[in-house]
Short mmCIF file of C-alpha atoms in Angstrom, two decimals:
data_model
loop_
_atom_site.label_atom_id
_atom_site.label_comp_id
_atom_site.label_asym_id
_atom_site.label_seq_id
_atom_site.Cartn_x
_atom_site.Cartn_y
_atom_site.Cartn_z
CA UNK A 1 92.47 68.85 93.31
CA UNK A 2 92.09 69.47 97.07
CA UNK A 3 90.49 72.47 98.48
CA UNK A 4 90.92 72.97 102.16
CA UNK A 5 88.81 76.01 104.02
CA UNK A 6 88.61 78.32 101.16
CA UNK A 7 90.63 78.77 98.44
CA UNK A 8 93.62 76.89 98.91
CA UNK A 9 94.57 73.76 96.06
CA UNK A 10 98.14 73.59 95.23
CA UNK A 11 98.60 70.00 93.19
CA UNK A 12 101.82 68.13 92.64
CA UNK A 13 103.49 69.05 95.61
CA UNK A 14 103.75 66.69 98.88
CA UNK A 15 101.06 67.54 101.44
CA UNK A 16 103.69 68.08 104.00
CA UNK A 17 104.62 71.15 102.08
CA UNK A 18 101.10 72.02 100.54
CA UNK A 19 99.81 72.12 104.27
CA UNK A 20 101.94 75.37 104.75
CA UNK A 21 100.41 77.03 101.84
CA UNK A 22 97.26 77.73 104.47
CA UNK A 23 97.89 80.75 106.07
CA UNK A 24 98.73 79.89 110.10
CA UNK A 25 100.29 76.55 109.17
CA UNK A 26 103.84 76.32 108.79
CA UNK A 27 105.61 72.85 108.71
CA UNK A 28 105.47 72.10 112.79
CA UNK A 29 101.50 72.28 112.10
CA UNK A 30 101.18 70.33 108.64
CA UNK A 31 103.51 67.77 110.50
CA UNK A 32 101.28 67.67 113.20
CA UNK A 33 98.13 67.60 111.21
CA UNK A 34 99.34 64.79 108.84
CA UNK A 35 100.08 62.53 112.56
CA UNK A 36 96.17 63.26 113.34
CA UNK A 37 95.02 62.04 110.29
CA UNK A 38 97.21 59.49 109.76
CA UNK A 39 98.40 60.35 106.65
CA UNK A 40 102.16 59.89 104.84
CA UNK A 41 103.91 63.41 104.18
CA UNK A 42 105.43 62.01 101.15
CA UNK A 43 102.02 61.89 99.38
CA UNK A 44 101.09 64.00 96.53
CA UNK A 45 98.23 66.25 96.43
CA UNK A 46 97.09 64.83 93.62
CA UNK A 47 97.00 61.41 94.79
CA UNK A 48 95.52 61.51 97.50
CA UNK A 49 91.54 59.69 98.35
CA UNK A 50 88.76 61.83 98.99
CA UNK A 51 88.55 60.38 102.05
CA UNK A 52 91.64 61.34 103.03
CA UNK A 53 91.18 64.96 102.00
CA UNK A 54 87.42 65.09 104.16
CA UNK A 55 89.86 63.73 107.34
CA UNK A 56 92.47 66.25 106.88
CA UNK A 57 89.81 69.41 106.18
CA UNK A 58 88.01 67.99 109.75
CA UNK A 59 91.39 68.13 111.61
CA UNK A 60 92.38 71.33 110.59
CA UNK A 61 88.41 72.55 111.46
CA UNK A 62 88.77 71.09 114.82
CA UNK A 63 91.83 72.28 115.88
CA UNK A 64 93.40 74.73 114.08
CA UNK A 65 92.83 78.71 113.60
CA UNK A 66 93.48 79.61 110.06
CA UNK A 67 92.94 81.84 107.14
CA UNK A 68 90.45 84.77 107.73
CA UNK A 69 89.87 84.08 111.72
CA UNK A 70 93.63 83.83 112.69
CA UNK A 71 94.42 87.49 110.26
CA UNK A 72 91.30 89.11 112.31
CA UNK A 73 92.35 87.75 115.76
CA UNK A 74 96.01 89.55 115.04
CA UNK A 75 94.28 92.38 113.42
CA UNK A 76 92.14 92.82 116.72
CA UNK A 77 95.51 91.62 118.96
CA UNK A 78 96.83 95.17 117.65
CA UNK A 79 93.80 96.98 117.91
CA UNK A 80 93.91 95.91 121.71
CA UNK A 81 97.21 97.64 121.76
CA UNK A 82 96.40 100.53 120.11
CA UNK A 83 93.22 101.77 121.98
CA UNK A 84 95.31 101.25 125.28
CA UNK A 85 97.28 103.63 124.25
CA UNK A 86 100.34 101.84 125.13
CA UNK A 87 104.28 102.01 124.29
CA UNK A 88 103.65 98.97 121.91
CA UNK A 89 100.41 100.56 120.38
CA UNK A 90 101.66 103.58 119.47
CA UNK A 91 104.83 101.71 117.55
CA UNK A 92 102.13 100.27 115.86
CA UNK A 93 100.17 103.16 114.71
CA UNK A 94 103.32 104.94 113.67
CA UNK A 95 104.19 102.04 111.73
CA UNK A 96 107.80 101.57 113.59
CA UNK A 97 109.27 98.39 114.46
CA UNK A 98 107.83 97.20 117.51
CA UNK A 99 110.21 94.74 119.70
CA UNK A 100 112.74 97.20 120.86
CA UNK A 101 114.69 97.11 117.46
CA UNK A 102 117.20 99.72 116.70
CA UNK A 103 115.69 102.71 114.33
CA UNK A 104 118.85 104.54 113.68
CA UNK A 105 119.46 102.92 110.91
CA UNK A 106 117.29 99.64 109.22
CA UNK A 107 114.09 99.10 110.65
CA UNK A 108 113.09 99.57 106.68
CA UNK A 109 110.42 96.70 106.91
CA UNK A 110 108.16 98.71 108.78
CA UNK A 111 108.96 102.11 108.24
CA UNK A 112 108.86 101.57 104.37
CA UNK A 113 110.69 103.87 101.33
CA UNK A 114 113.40 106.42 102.53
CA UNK A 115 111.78 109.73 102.53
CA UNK A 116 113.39 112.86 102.93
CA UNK A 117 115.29 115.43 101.27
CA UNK A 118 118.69 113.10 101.13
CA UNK A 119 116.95 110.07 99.79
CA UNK A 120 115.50 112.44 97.07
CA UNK A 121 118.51 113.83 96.10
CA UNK A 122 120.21 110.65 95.83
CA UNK A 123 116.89 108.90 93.41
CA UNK A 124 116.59 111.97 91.14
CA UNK A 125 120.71 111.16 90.65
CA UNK A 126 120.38 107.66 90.02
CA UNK A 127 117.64 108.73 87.11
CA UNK A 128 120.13 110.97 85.42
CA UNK B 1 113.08 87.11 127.66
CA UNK B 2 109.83 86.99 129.86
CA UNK B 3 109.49 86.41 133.40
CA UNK B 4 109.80 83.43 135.02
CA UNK B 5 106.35 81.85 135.72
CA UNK B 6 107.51 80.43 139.31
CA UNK B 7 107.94 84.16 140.73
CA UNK B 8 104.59 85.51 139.77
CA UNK B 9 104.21 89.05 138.19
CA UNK B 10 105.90 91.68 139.73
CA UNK B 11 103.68 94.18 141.99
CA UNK B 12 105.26 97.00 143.49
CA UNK B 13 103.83 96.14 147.02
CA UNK B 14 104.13 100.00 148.28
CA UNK B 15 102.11 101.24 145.00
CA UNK B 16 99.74 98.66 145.59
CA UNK B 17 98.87 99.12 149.31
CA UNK B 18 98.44 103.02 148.46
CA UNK B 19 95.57 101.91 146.30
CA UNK B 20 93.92 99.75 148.48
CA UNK B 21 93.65 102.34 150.68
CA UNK B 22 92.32 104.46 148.12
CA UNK B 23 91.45 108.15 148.13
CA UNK B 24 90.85 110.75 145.70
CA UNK B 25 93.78 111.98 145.01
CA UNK B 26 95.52 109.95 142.12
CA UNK B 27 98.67 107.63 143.22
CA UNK B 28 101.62 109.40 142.25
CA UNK B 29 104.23 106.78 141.42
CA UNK B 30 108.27 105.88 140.21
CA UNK B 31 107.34 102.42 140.22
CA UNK B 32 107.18 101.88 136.11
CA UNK B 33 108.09 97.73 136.38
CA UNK B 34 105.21 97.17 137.97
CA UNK B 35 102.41 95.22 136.66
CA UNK B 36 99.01 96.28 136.36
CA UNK B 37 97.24 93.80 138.43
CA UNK B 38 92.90 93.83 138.91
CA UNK B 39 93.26 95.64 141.78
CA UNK B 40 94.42 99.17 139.55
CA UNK B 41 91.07 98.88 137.11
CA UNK B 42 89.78 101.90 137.94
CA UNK B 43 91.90 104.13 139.48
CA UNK B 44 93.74 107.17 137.96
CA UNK B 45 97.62 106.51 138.71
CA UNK B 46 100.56 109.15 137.40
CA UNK B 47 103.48 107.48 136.44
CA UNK B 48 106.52 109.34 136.67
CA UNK B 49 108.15 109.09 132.80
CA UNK B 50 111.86 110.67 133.90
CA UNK B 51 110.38 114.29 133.63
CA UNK B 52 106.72 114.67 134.85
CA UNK B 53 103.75 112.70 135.82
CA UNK B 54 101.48 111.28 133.71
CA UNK B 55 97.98 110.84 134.17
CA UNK B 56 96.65 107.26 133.03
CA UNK B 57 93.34 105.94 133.96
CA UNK B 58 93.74 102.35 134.01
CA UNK B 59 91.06 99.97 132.15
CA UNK B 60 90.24 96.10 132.35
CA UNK B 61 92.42 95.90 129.08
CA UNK B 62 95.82 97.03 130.61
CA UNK B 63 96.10 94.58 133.30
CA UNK B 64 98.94 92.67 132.49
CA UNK B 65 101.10 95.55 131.22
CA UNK B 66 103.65 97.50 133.00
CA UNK B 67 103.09 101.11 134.30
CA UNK B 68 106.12 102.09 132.30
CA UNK B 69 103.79 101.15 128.77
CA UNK B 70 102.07 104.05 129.36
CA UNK B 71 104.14 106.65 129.91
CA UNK B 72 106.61 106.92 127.69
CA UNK B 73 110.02 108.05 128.58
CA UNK B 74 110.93 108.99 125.35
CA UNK B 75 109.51 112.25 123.00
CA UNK B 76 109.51 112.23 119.43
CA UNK B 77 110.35 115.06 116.99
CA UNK B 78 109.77 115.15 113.97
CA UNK B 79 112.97 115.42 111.43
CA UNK B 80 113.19 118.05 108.18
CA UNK B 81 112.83 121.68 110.15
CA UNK B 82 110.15 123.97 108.37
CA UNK B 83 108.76 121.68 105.95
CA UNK B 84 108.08 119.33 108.33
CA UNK B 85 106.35 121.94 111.00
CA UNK B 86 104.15 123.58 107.88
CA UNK B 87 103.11 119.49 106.96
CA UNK B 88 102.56 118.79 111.06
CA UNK B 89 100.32 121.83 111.47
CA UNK B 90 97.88 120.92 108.62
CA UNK B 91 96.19 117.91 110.11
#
């Protein structure tokens, strides 16, 4: 049972994959890491030494932004945007899709549930 | 795709001689791809957004941004006729 910054501990798989189950490490990262410390990827959580868990949580501590930091820097990334009162802030605070993506159709991700009197229609049919 | 780092950021070299000259009228301006450099913190510019000019005081936090972020060229309606105007007028 490992538990790295918080709550994470997922057991049999390799640490290679259980890396990415931190939020802000995908598998470039957890690769990464695992050089640093020196560990095998093919490893199970399980088995792994204490030792080798205390290296891994100080590499990740060092040099990595994860979990609660990483969601408030975005958070306050979009705040930025927002109280600048620029193109890309207001996308954000209407909640539309904010690279330049086509809202025509799609775009469903961020604008959420079809609402309007067609999409009504069309539910209260499929109940019938 | 973003700029290449070997030109630098794009300054519209008119706009930004206006400013350094100053004044207290605010810059009117066409110039939307231009970047907000340090030199704009603190004055009022009006970008032109196709139509009219907008007013935008420019702050420490918008350098780096183009002019055209802040006036948008584009006005939104919103969809659904007179439902839609009685829901927009009660907030």
């Amino acid at each position: 049972m490992a538990r790295i910054s918080g709550v994470e501990l997922p057991s049999n798989k390799r640490i290679e994959i259980a890396l990415t189950y931190i939020y802000g490490i995908g598998r470039t990262s957890a690769n990464e890491i695992l050089q640093k410390s020196k560990i095998l990827p093919d490893i199970r959580v399980k088995d792994l030494t204490d030792e080798q868990v205390d290296v891994l949580r100080n590499v990740i501590e060092s040099d990595y932004k994860i979990e609660g930091a990483l969601r408030l820097e975005i958070q306050e990334n979009i705040k930025r945007l927002i109280n600048i009162n620029c193109l890309r802030g207001l996308k954000h605070k209407r909640g539309m899709p904010v690279r330049g993506q086509r809202t025509r159709t799609n775009a469903r991700t961020r604008k959420g549930p079809r609402k309007g009197s067609i999409a009504l229609k069309k539910k209260s049919k499929m109940k019938k | 795709m973003a700029r290449s780092l070997k030109k630098g950021p794009y300054v519209d070299e008119k706009l930004l001689k206006k400013i350094k000259i100053g004044g207290s009228k605010p810059v009117k301006t066409w110039a939307r791809r231009s970047m907000i450099t340090p030199e704009f913190v603190g004055h009022t510019i009006q970008i032109h957004n196709g139509n009219r000019f907008i007013p935008v005081y420019i702050t420490e936090n918008m350098v780096g941004h183009k002019l055209a972020e802040f006036a948008p060229s584009k006005l939104f309606r919103q969809h659904g006729g007179k439902k839609a105007k009685e829901a927009r007028r009660k907030p």
